[in-house]
C-alpha cells in the first residue's frame, strides 16, 4: 500500500471550547507599553491561530471584540471561519444589539471613556461580526461576589498591604463600599480606582486590584462556557492563574512542536481554511495530546448553553472527514437561543407585585392594554416564571412576576434575582399601599414618593420598642418623568408625587399603633406606607426603577367576614388598577421621550 | 543593552544596575530602566527577541538561549555591576513571582556579593533564601535603590563648574 493512501483516524478529540482571555482591554492594560511591542502582538496572533487550529469553538468576550482594536484585527483575519461558528462572541446580553446598546449607556461606561467611544464608533454593527452566544451568568454579579468574598476573607486587604509595604488606613471600609458605590457602572478597574482614590500613576497596588477583577471576570466566562484557556504564554502571561473549566492548551508546548518541525511559518501565514486543515494533521493532534490539560468540571450552567445552542455548536465528529464535520457546524443563522424569548427590541420592563390581588389586577390591566400574555421561564433551572406581554407600539416587552412573601428583605432579594435574569430596562413595583390615616388620601390615589423612610431597625428597651428609621431620596429619572405626567387630567385618578413613603416589614391593622403615631408625629411628609418600598429601591439602585402604588386603605382593622373580604378585595383591585394604568402610561412616555433640541 | 542620561550635580560612574526578570515582564523592565536612566543611573536590560529569533529552529533557538543566558550572567558578575534589580511582578497566581531563571540569576548575584533588590515583596516560596541573602524589597518605590546607588556610586559634584 502506498503510504499516502493510509487513512489515519485519530482517536483523539479536540478540546471543545477555548476561551481567549488575552484580548480583554484591562488584561492588555496590565501589560503597559509591552502591549504595543512586536513580541506581544506576535504572541497574541499566534496563540489565536493555535487556538483556532486546535479547538472546536473559540470564544471571545463580545466586549473584547468591540473594545479592542487588536482583537478585531487578529480575529478579522479569520473572518472566513465566522459562518462555520469556529469563532464565536459571547456576552451576558440576549443578543448583540442589546449588548452594544447597554454599553452605549453612559450609566455603564462613562461618556468619552475608551469603551464608550469604541461602541459609538462601531455602532451600528456592520453584520460582519462572529456569531454571538448569550451567556447565562452575569459577569458583573460574579465579579461582585468574588470581590465581596476576597474582602470578607481579608484576602484583598492582605494583597494590597503586601504590595504597599505598610498598612493602608481604612482599607476594609473603602473596599467594602466599592460594589455599592459603583451602582450600575461597569465593575472595571478604572471605576474602582476612582472610588478608592487611586487614580494616577500605575503602581503594583493597581495591578493587584485589576487582577482581582480580571480573575473573576474570566472565571465567569470559562465557568459558564465550560471552556479551557491557552496557558504557558510568555509575553501574554498573567499575574494570576487564568481560571479554567475545560481543556487548556499549552502555548509553549505547541510552539515547541512547530519549531521542532519547522512549521512555524506555515501557521503564521496560512489562510483560515488552511489553518483548519492544519488542525486536522495527525501530527498536530498527537502534539496536542501532550499539550492539553483538563482542569475543573463543566458547570451545570453549561448544560443549558449547549442544549440551547446545539444547532450551532460542537458537532465535530471523529468519524469520517474533518473538513465535512467543520462545515456541518454552525448554521448561518444569527438567531440567538435565549431564555425567555427575546428579540432585538430594546426596552424590557420588569413589573413586580406581591399580593395575589395585586398580581391579578396588574395582569388584567396589561392584558387589556397588550392582549394575552404568555408564561415564560426566566432561568435554565426553571425556578422563576413570569407572564410576558408585548407592546408593539412602544417596542416594549413587559414581564409580570410576583414575589412569594411580603417584607423588605424578600423584596430586595427577589427583585435582585429577577433583575439578574432579565436585565430589564425598567423595574417597577406596582400595587396597593396604605394611606396615612391623617392624610385622608382617597382610595385609588396613586402615590409616587420622592423620599422613603424605613422603620425596620428597632431597639427593644425597658421603656418599650424604639424605631430607628433611615431615610433616602428616591427622586430618580423615572420619578422626574412621573412628576411630569402626573398632572394629566385624562388619567382619571389623583396622583401624589411630592410626598414621602414609610416602609417596614410590619403589617399595620391599627391606626392607633405606636408606629403610625411616630410616623405621623415625626415625619409629616409621609403620606403612604407599605412593606416593600425600601427593599425595592435598595435592589433597584442604579436602575430605572419606580414604586407605583395606590392607596387601598388607611390602616384600619380588616374585616374578617366573607362579605368584608370581598369588599376589601374589590377596593384593593380597583386601587391597583389605577397604579397599573399609571405604570403603563409612564413606560410609554419613557420610550417615546426624545432628546432635548439643541440650539 | 546599556543606557543612562547625564544628570548635573552627580559625578559620572560606570557602575550599573542589571535588571533581571522573565520575558513576560520585559517591557516593565525596559520602563524601569528608562526611569532610572533619566536619573543618570546606568542600567542593563536583556536584549529583546526579534523576528529573526522567533523564526529560529529548535536547536538554533536553544543555542541562542544558552548564549544569551551565559552573557547575562557574565554581566551580573562583572565588577561594574552595582546590584541586580529583579522585576518580580505577580505571575501565574503567585504574588511577587520569581521564576527559575530569575532565581538562578539572583543566586549568581549573591555568590558575587552583589546587592539584590526586588521590585515587589518576597515570594513565600523563597522567603528564607532571599531574606538570608539580604535581598531588599522596594515595593514598587525606587527611592531606596536610587539613594543607595547615589550614595555608594555617585559622589555629589559640589564644586561649582567654571564652564558648565
XYZ file of C-alpha atoms in Angstrom:
763
model
C 0.000 0.000 0.000
C 1.261 3.419 -0.892
C 1.950 5.473 2.215
C -0.180 8.363 1.026
C -3.203 6.102 0.896
C -3.079 5.308 4.573
C -6.060 6.808 6.299
C -5.321 7.813 9.855
C -8.320 8.380 12.064
C -7.147 9.873 15.287
C -8.980 8.627 18.362
C -8.211 11.965 19.884
C -10.955 14.562 20.105
C -10.166 18.255 20.062
C -10.710 20.440 23.074
C -14.310 21.534 22.650
C -14.173 25.107 23.838
C -11.341 27.531 24.343
C -11.818 30.971 25.821
C -9.370 33.671 24.687
C -8.888 35.951 27.660
C -5.977 37.996 26.411
C -7.960 40.353 24.184
C -9.583 41.936 27.215
C -8.512 45.572 27.328
C -7.872 45.514 31.065
C -5.677 42.484 30.655
C -3.836 44.313 27.877
C -3.639 47.383 30.107
C -1.731 45.327 32.673
C 0.982 44.889 30.092
C 1.563 48.625 29.783
C 3.880 49.605 26.968
C 4.533 45.982 26.068
C 1.064 45.835 24.575
C 2.387 47.588 21.501
C 5.589 45.578 21.252
C 6.032 43.274 18.308
C 6.596 40.273 20.564
C 3.292 40.854 22.328
C 1.351 41.231 19.094
C 3.097 38.245 17.572
C 2.217 36.016 20.527
C -1.374 37.231 20.559
C -1.810 36.427 16.887
C -0.044 33.090 17.043
C -1.870 31.953 20.195
C -5.154 32.754 18.454
C -4.148 30.731 15.411
C -3.092 27.818 17.595
C -6.444 28.022 19.397
C -8.424 28.052 16.157
C -6.437 25.138 14.752
C -6.929 23.162 17.955
C -10.399 23.725 19.390
C -13.909 23.033 18.215
C -15.035 26.529 19.155
C -13.036 29.537 20.215
C -14.938 32.019 22.380
C -14.085 35.672 22.713
C -15.852 38.072 25.071
C -18.005 40.366 22.944
C -16.623 43.265 24.989
C -13.076 42.427 23.870
C -14.161 42.324 20.251
C -15.735 45.771 20.361
C -13.309 47.448 22.735
C -10.002 46.109 21.445
C -8.776 47.055 18.014
C -6.138 44.345 18.302
C -8.852 41.766 18.783
C -10.846 42.889 15.752
C -7.692 42.971 13.677
C -6.483 39.490 14.626
C -9.911 37.856 14.618
C -10.823 39.751 11.442
C -8.079 37.887 9.568
C -10.079 34.718 10.175
C -13.465 36.070 9.121
C -13.978 33.269 6.607
C -14.491 30.985 9.593
C -17.254 33.091 11.176
C -20.102 31.351 9.335
C -18.757 27.995 10.496
C -19.047 29.010 14.109
C -15.461 28.106 14.878
C -15.081 31.567 16.369
C -17.913 32.988 18.485
C -18.513 36.051 20.598
C -20.152 35.713 23.977
C -21.764 38.149 26.371
C -24.443 38.365 29.004
C -26.982 40.261 26.901
C -29.615 38.361 24.945
C -28.203 39.445 21.596
C -25.517 41.625 20.084
C -27.781 44.661 19.615
C -28.725 44.673 23.279
C -25.118 44.113 24.230
C -23.964 47.212 22.387
C -26.928 49.320 23.487
C -26.299 48.545 27.138
C -22.713 49.670 26.786
C -23.620 52.861 24.989
C -25.433 53.905 28.147
C -23.253 56.422 29.979
C -24.511 54.957 33.227
C -22.474 51.860 32.351
C -19.343 53.319 30.796
C -18.577 56.980 31.348
C -19.069 59.331 28.450
C -15.940 59.656 26.302
C -14.278 56.747 28.060
C -12.274 54.429 25.806
C -15.064 51.886 25.949
C -17.894 54.340 25.337
C -16.089 55.784 22.343
C -15.346 52.314 20.990
C -19.019 51.299 20.986
C -20.051 54.629 19.485
C -17.583 54.315 16.659
C -18.674 50.775 15.847
C -22.418 51.233 16.127
C -24.441 50.164 14.252
C -22.627 46.919 13.611
C -21.881 46.020 10.043
C -23.093 42.444 10.351
C -19.625 41.065 9.863
C -19.141 40.080 13.463
C -18.660 36.465 14.512
C -21.822 34.670 15.714
C -22.970 35.613 19.185
C -23.717 33.181 22.009
C -25.565 34.643 25.024
C -24.394 33.658 28.472
C -26.454 32.653 31.466
C -24.306 34.267 34.138
C -23.799 37.930 34.819
C -20.099 38.797 34.780
C -20.776 41.848 36.932
C -22.561 39.789 39.559
C -19.759 37.232 39.543
C -17.174 39.979 39.987
C -19.177 41.494 42.858
C -19.424 38.098 44.560
C -15.720 37.431 44.114
C -14.840 40.907 45.350
C -17.046 40.518 48.432
C -15.502 37.105 49.164
C -11.985 38.490 48.897
C -12.840 41.399 51.190
C -14.666 39.234 53.724
C -11.772 36.781 53.839
C -9.357 39.684 54.288
C -7.513 38.355 51.249
C -7.672 41.519 49.176
C -6.595 43.686 52.105
C -3.578 41.429 52.647
C -2.625 41.553 48.990
C -2.802 45.336 48.970
C -0.905 45.687 52.225
C 1.773 43.362 50.901
C 2.344 45.464 47.844
C 2.164 48.792 49.683
C 4.584 47.576 52.335
C 2.661 49.484 55.007
C -0.915 49.300 56.383
C -3.424 51.280 54.334
C -5.776 53.371 56.502
C -9.457 52.323 56.462
C -8.833 49.866 53.646
C -11.582 47.445 54.747
C -14.288 50.092 54.658
C -13.040 51.503 51.405
C -13.018 48.103 49.710
C -16.372 47.069 51.117
C -18.156 50.072 49.714
C -16.898 49.559 46.160
C -19.741 47.371 44.771
C -22.414 49.622 46.257
C -20.836 52.854 45.106
C -20.397 51.534 41.586
C -24.164 51.159 41.222
C -24.919 50.490 37.573
C -21.435 51.452 36.403
C -19.370 48.631 34.983
C -17.175 46.857 37.538
C -13.938 47.695 35.798
C -10.587 48.764 37.266
C -10.767 52.448 36.312
C -14.137 52.883 38.045
C -12.814 51.103 41.137
C -9.676 53.266 41.222
C -11.910 56.342 41.304
C -13.779 55.062 44.335
C -10.567 54.090 46.117
C -8.917 57.406 45.233
C -6.199 55.578 43.336
C -6.401 57.448 40.066
C -2.939 58.359 38.876
C 0.364 56.654 38.326
C 0.213 52.898 37.858
C 1.606 51.045 40.864
C 1.671 47.399 41.967
C -1.408 48.290 44.037
C -3.356 48.941 40.848
C -2.198 45.648 39.413
C -3.481 43.677 42.391
C -6.885 45.329 42.179
C -7.062 44.796 38.437
C -6.077 41.157 38.866
C -8.852 40.568 41.410
C -11.404 41.947 38.948
C -9.996 40.243 35.859
C -9.759 36.877 37.586
C -13.449 36.942 38.471
C -14.368 38.210 35.017
C -12.532 35.400 33.241
C -13.831 32.791 35.699
C -17.361 33.929 34.990
C -16.861 33.196 31.288
C -14.899 29.971 31.477
C -17.285 28.512 34.035
C -20.347 29.458 32.061
C -18.921 28.176 28.789
C -17.092 25.217 30.366
C -14.112 26.422 28.398
C -10.387 25.967 28.740
C -7.776 28.617 28.061
C -4.365 28.978 26.448
C -1.728 28.572 29.144
C 2.087 28.917 29.289
C 2.021 32.201 27.427
C 5.176 34.288 27.715
C 4.538 37.895 26.782
C 0.840 37.428 27.483
C 1.346 35.691 30.802
C -0.949 36.839 33.556
C -0.379 37.873 37.138
C -2.968 35.300 38.207
C -3.827 31.801 37.085
C -6.466 32.116 34.413
C -9.477 30.200 35.791
C -10.376 27.279 33.591
C -13.288 24.881 33.361
C -12.229 22.900 30.334
C -9.208 21.600 28.500
C -6.289 24.011 28.376
C -3.685 24.160 25.644
C -0.049 24.926 26.351
C 1.216 27.644 24.033
C 4.851 26.818 24.768
C 4.404 23.129 24.007
C 2.665 23.805 20.713
C 5.351 26.364 19.861
C 7.911 23.679 20.638
C 6.178 21.324 18.212
C 6.095 23.974 15.483
C 9.751 24.875 15.949
C 10.848 21.270 16.040
C 9.034 20.506 12.803
C 9.906 23.821 11.122
C 6.225 24.592 10.646
C 6.028 27.885 12.487
C 5.921 29.968 9.321
C 3.163 27.770 7.963
C 0.865 28.543 10.897
C 1.795 32.208 10.801
C 0.975 32.686 7.165
C -1.684 30.157 6.187
C -5.208 31.112 5.162
C -8.111 30.469 7.553
C -9.227 27.295 5.791
C -5.639 26.034 5.696
C -5.486 26.679 9.427
C -8.489 24.426 9.982
C -6.886 21.747 7.810
C -3.659 22.194 9.720
C -5.584 21.318 12.879
C -6.573 18.018 11.278
C -2.965 16.990 10.742
C -2.448 13.800 12.773
C 0.954 15.034 13.955
C -0.635 18.227 15.233
C -3.306 16.238 17.028
C -0.717 13.971 18.598
C 1.225 17.024 19.734
C -1.990 18.457 21.144
C -2.446 15.416 23.345
C 0.718 16.266 25.237
C -0.100 19.959 25.320
C -3.583 19.643 26.749
C -4.527 19.561 30.381
C -8.008 19.165 31.730
C -8.895 21.419 34.591
C -12.098 21.596 36.590
C -15.527 20.292 35.787
C -18.153 21.682 33.449
C -20.730 23.633 35.362
C -24.417 22.912 35.258
C -24.874 26.254 33.580
C -23.196 24.815 30.521
C -25.855 22.209 30.019
C -28.365 24.853 29.135
C -25.989 26.682 26.862
C -25.144 23.542 24.985
C -28.707 22.364 24.763
C -29.987 25.705 23.594
C -27.242 26.206 21.092
C -26.960 22.655 19.917
C -27.753 23.675 16.382
C -24.792 25.942 16.421
C -22.121 24.210 18.303
C -19.754 21.416 18.900
C -20.716 18.994 16.147
C -17.236 17.688 15.496
C -17.235 14.013 14.860
C -14.210 11.774 14.731
C -15.860 9.621 12.167
C -15.053 10.493 8.642
C -13.624 13.573 7.154
C -12.783 16.504 9.349
C -13.491 19.141 6.710
C -17.042 17.899 6.398
C -17.628 17.979 10.100
C -16.342 21.509 10.351
C -18.734 22.666 7.669
C -21.566 20.929 9.444
C -21.067 23.075 12.488
C -22.992 26.307 12.963
C -25.744 27.104 10.501
C -25.531 30.611 9.160
C -28.469 31.982 11.087
C -27.781 34.774 13.526
C -30.667 33.810 15.783
C -29.566 33.534 19.362
C -31.100 30.881 21.550
C -32.173 32.738 24.647
C -34.435 32.373 27.625
C -37.026 33.740 27.892
C -37.996 34.763 24.392
C -36.046 37.851 23.482
C -35.865 39.979 20.442
C -33.877 42.931 19.286
C -36.393 45.238 20.948
C -34.603 47.396 23.365
C -36.975 48.042 26.242
C -37.879 45.431 28.778
C -39.964 46.112 31.847
C -39.924 44.010 34.968
C -43.197 44.602 36.801
C -43.360 43.092 40.269
C -46.302 42.594 42.549
C -46.681 40.977 45.965
C -50.258 40.213 46.955
C -52.426 37.938 44.820
C -54.977 40.677 44.275
C -52.250 42.990 43.007
C -50.995 40.366 40.586
C -54.495 39.700 39.240
C -55.247 43.380 38.776
C -51.996 44.206 37.020
C -52.344 41.119 34.845
C -55.825 42.210 33.865
C -54.679 45.754 33.011
C -51.729 44.503 30.950
C -53.998 42.103 29.085
C -56.388 44.944 28.378
C -53.541 47.050 27.036
C -51.457 44.486 25.120
C -53.577 41.362 24.669
C -52.872 37.917 26.047
C -49.554 37.309 27.680
C -47.642 34.070 27.704
C -45.934 32.279 30.552
C -42.144 32.183 30.260
C -39.457 30.791 32.492
C -36.548 33.037 33.290
C -33.769 30.697 34.303
C -32.479 27.455 32.953
C -33.402 25.537 36.078
C -36.987 26.766 35.712
C -37.287 28.218 39.168
C -38.538 31.635 38.120
C -41.518 32.393 35.904
C -43.241 35.478 34.584
C -46.021 36.443 32.205
C -44.682 38.154 29.123
C -46.603 40.875 27.279
C -45.538 42.621 24.151
C -46.330 46.250 23.405
C -45.697 46.558 19.660
C -46.281 50.317 19.622
C -43.501 51.176 22.015
C -41.446 48.076 21.194
C -41.507 47.067 24.816
C -41.690 43.687 26.463
C -43.282 43.523 29.882
C -42.579 40.730 32.347
C -45.090 40.473 35.152
C -43.903 38.499 38.149
C -44.874 38.098 41.756
C -42.871 37.672 44.937
C -43.808 34.902 47.343
C -43.663 36.809 50.609
C -44.047 40.322 51.921
C -41.284 42.328 53.581
C -38.219 44.402 52.779
C -35.700 41.552 52.613
C -37.961 39.428 50.453
C -38.377 42.359 48.080
C -34.669 43.165 47.880
C -33.568 39.579 47.290
C -36.404 38.708 44.923
C -36.016 41.796 42.781
C -32.293 41.307 42.585
C -32.783 37.765 41.298
C -35.339 38.791 38.704
C -33.113 41.627 37.555
C -30.175 39.256 37.151
C -32.192 37.003 34.898
C -33.982 39.633 32.855
C -31.651 42.628 32.917
C -34.658 44.907 32.450
C -34.536 48.468 31.215
C -37.166 49.464 33.768
C -38.102 47.898 37.103
C -41.493 48.689 38.585
C -43.237 47.676 41.764
C -46.950 48.061 41.186
C -49.779 47.509 43.649
C -51.604 48.975 46.609
C -50.493 50.625 49.804
C -51.826 52.118 52.994
C -52.536 55.840 53.125
C -51.508 57.518 56.384
C -54.715 57.992 58.393
C -54.390 61.727 58.959
C -53.614 62.479 55.311
C -57.078 61.478 54.120
C -55.987 60.384 50.682
C -58.911 58.949 48.781
C -58.878 55.269 47.866
C -57.293 54.862 44.432
C -54.886 57.789 44.786
C -51.622 56.802 43.129
C -48.535 57.647 45.149
C -45.059 58.124 43.678
C -42.726 59.001 46.574
C -39.792 61.382 46.338
C -38.253 60.033 49.536
C -38.610 56.950 51.641
C -38.122 56.072 55.308
C -37.654 52.552 56.595
C -38.663 51.567 60.119
C -37.270 48.022 60.307
C -34.431 48.973 62.600
C -35.753 48.676 66.166
C -34.409 48.576 69.705
C -36.172 46.627 72.406
C -35.607 48.643 75.586
C -37.138 48.537 79.092
C -39.100 51.596 78.008
C -40.601 49.830 75.040
C -39.738 49.442 71.346
C -37.816 52.229 69.734
C -37.844 52.573 65.944
C -34.639 53.910 64.428
C -35.704 54.976 60.941
C -33.367 55.516 57.989
C -34.251 57.653 55.033
C -33.239 58.237 51.447
C -34.201 60.296 48.417
C -35.715 58.320 45.566
C -36.245 61.131 43.075
C -34.545 59.337 40.206
C -35.137 59.753 36.474
C -38.366 57.774 36.351
C -39.675 59.797 39.299
C -38.963 63.003 37.389
C -40.863 61.641 34.415
C -43.733 60.514 36.639
C -43.956 64.008 38.071
C -44.394 65.478 34.594
C -47.231 63.194 33.598
C -48.953 63.091 36.997
C -50.972 66.219 36.355
C -52.537 64.972 33.111
C -56.272 65.280 33.524
C -57.122 62.203 31.418
C -55.572 59.878 33.969
C -58.879 59.719 35.822
C -57.398 59.395 39.309
C -55.365 61.622 41.616
C -51.596 61.173 41.750
C -49.392 62.371 44.612
C -45.802 62.825 43.574
C -44.098 65.124 46.023
C -44.517 63.327 49.312
C -42.746 60.579 51.215
C -43.305 56.870 51.765
C -42.779 54.973 55.015
C -41.910 51.315 54.808
C -41.357 48.445 57.253
C -41.792 44.673 57.325
C -44.752 45.146 59.632
C -48.404 44.887 58.688
C -50.430 47.713 60.203
C -54.021 46.975 61.161
C -54.398 49.560 63.887
C -54.457 53.272 63.150
C -53.509 53.969 66.771
C -50.387 51.810 66.750
C -47.165 53.352 68.059
C -45.562 53.120 64.646
C -48.353 55.060 62.957
C -48.175 57.701 65.670
C -44.414 58.011 65.371
C -44.610 58.388 61.604
C -47.341 60.993 61.852
C -45.577 62.961 64.568
C -42.025 62.844 63.283
C -42.430 62.500 59.522
C -45.198 64.851 58.428
C -44.356 64.418 54.740
C -45.120 60.710 54.784
C -48.449 60.075 53.051
C -48.300 56.335 52.443
C -46.985 53.142 53.971
C -46.066 49.725 52.595
C -43.939 46.690 53.426
C -41.525 46.504 50.473
C -40.683 50.001 49.253
C -37.283 50.226 50.903
C -36.192 46.768 49.748
C -37.388 47.597 46.242
C -35.313 50.764 45.968
C -32.353 49.053 47.580
C -32.332 46.317 44.924
C -33.192 48.695 42.107
C -30.402 51.150 42.874
C -28.631 52.195 39.719
C -31.527 51.086 37.527
C -34.553 52.881 36.150
C -36.879 51.859 38.953
C -40.114 53.219 40.367
C -42.517 52.255 43.126
C -46.073 52.885 41.900
C -48.836 52.025 44.308
C -52.298 53.317 45.000
C -53.978 53.835 48.358
C -56.325 50.962 49.261
C -56.929 51.637 52.976
C -55.809 53.765 55.888
C -54.571 51.059 58.226
C -57.897 50.250 59.819
C -58.558 46.785 61.253
C -59.556 44.428 58.474
C -62.943 42.787 58.459
C -62.883 39.021 58.917
C -66.332 38.429 57.437
C -66.693 36.936 53.958
C -68.585 39.968 52.743
C -65.993 42.279 54.230
C -63.227 40.349 52.499
C -64.973 40.557 49.135
C -65.468 44.285 49.581
C -61.814 44.736 50.568
C -60.660 42.779 47.519
C -62.739 44.982 45.260
C -61.214 48.109 46.769
C -57.694 46.746 46.542
C -58.220 45.605 42.982
C -59.621 48.957 41.938
C -56.716 50.802 43.574
C -54.154 48.548 41.914
C -55.825 49.118 38.542
C -55.004 52.808 38.884
C -51.385 52.060 39.754
C -51.090 49.682 36.788
C -52.639 52.219 34.408
C -50.210 54.837 35.580
C -47.282 52.425 35.163
C -48.285 51.595 31.569
C -48.650 55.294 30.769
C -45.296 56.007 32.359
C -43.445 53.368 30.343
C -44.979 54.571 27.087
C -43.784 58.088 27.884
C -40.367 56.810 28.842
C -39.995 55.083 25.478
C -41.406 57.921 23.386
C -39.456 60.716 25.098
C -36.936 62.291 22.769
C -33.704 64.104 23.498
C -33.897 67.862 24.011
C -33.347 70.029 20.971
C -30.000 71.771 20.880
C -29.666 75.286 19.635
C 21.582 46.904 26.271
C 23.059 49.679 28.419
C 21.715 53.201 28.799
C 21.842 56.245 31.014
C 21.377 60.017 30.908
C 23.767 62.510 32.444
C 22.419 64.373 35.463
C 24.031 67.584 36.570
C 25.284 67.580 40.136
C 26.283 63.941 40.143
C 29.623 62.571 39.101
C 29.969 60.093 36.299
C 30.223 56.470 37.277
C 30.431 53.356 35.209
C 28.701 51.236 37.790
C 25.330 49.956 36.661
C 22.232 48.161 37.750
C 21.403 44.909 35.990
C 17.675 44.398 35.719
C 16.551 40.790 35.706
C 13.216 39.081 35.170
C 11.331 36.851 32.791
C 10.488 37.892 29.251
C 6.855 38.131 30.285
C 7.728 41.358 32.096
C 10.238 42.539 29.513
C 8.551 45.860 28.811
C 8.231 46.534 32.522
C 11.985 46.039 32.769
C 12.578 48.451 29.888
C 10.304 51.055 31.506
C 12.044 50.658 34.829
C 15.412 51.078 33.140
C 14.206 54.250 31.424
C 13.055 55.628 34.767
C 16.475 55.006 36.296
C 18.347 56.236 33.225
C 16.517 59.530 33.462
C 18.113 59.922 36.890
C 21.567 59.296 35.496
C 21.718 55.693 36.637
C 23.224 53.222 34.223
C 21.168 50.096 33.661
C 21.349 46.897 31.682
C 18.306 45.020 30.441
C 18.244 41.831 28.361
C 18.117 42.057 24.582
C 14.643 41.599 23.189
C 13.853 38.704 20.923
C 13.431 39.910 17.388
C 11.823 38.473 14.309
C 14.972 36.519 13.497
C 14.922 34.781 16.883
C 11.229 33.940 16.541
C 11.867 32.118 13.304
C 14.749 30.001 14.616
C 14.566 26.248 14.543
C 14.526 24.472 17.894
C 18.298 23.692 18.031
C 19.177 27.229 16.938
C 16.713 28.687 19.444
C 18.153 26.626 22.294
C 21.681 27.623 21.272
C 20.613 31.255 21.232
C 19.047 30.975 24.695
C 22.192 29.327 26.059
C 24.454 32.072 24.739
C 22.174 34.840 25.929
C 21.874 33.354 29.427
C 25.640 32.980 29.779
C 26.279 36.501 28.540
C 23.785 37.930 31.026
C 25.281 36.006 33.929
C 28.646 37.480 32.987
C 27.142 40.958 33.177
C 25.751 40.224 36.630
C 29.173 39.034 37.817
C 31.006 41.974 36.246
C 32.728 44.246 38.824
C 30.958 47.224 37.234
C 27.621 45.836 38.333
C 26.481 47.573 41.491
C 23.401 45.448 42.053
C 20.655 43.421 40.420
C 17.045 44.546 40.468
C 14.564 41.720 39.960
C 11.296 42.671 38.309
C 9.167 40.222 40.275
C 5.596 41.118 39.355
C 2.758 38.762 40.296
C 2.584 35.906 37.805
C 0.606 32.683 37.406
C -1.305 33.381 40.618
C 1.877 33.734 42.682
C 2.385 37.060 44.400
C 5.823 38.618 43.827
C 6.686 35.789 41.435
C 10.308 34.878 40.839
C 10.777 32.340 38.058
C 13.540 29.716 37.985
C 15.736 31.735 35.641
C 15.461 34.878 37.741
C 16.099 32.925 40.926
C 19.246 31.482 39.352
C 20.421 34.984 38.426
C 19.736 36.194 41.975
C 21.818 33.283 43.260
C 24.665 34.292 40.930
C 24.453 37.881 42.198
C 24.544 36.655 45.796
C 27.571 34.461 45.096
C 29.306 37.517 43.653
C 28.405 39.633 46.735
C 26.191 41.961 44.733
C 23.328 43.825 46.277
C 19.940 42.379 45.360
C 16.748 44.412 45.123
C 13.280 43.066 44.454
C 10.779 45.361 42.759
C 7.926 43.894 44.830
C 7.860 41.789 48.007
C 9.402 38.381 48.604
C 7.518 35.355 47.294
C 6.601 32.913 50.048
C 8.361 30.017 48.298
C 11.825 31.622 48.533
C 11.444 33.868 51.539
C 14.079 32.044 53.635
C 16.753 32.151 50.935
C 16.046 35.678 49.762
C 15.955 37.007 53.279
C 19.211 35.250 54.180
C 20.856 36.621 51.047
C 19.995 40.146 52.154
C 17.539 40.900 49.346
C 15.737 44.224 49.747
C 12.099 44.631 48.679
C 11.329 48.099 47.361
C 7.560 47.544 46.934
C 7.344 49.464 43.687
C 9.148 52.528 45.037
C 12.622 53.145 43.628
C 13.764 55.676 46.249
C 15.788 53.151 48.244
C 17.697 51.844 45.270
C 18.306 55.343 43.887
C 19.602 56.621 47.223
C 21.852 53.597 47.694
C 23.241 53.957 44.200
C 23.911 57.666 44.593
C 25.469 57.226 47.986
C 27.726 54.381 47.010
C 28.461 55.008 43.354
C 27.995 58.714 42.623
C 29.846 61.345 44.571
C 27.994 64.644 44.513
C 29.837 67.172 42.405
C 29.577 70.080 44.825
C 32.323 72.183 43.251
C 30.931 74.930 41.030
C 31.906 74.491 37.446
C 33.627 77.386 35.728
C 32.391 76.375 32.313
C 29.199 74.434 32.777
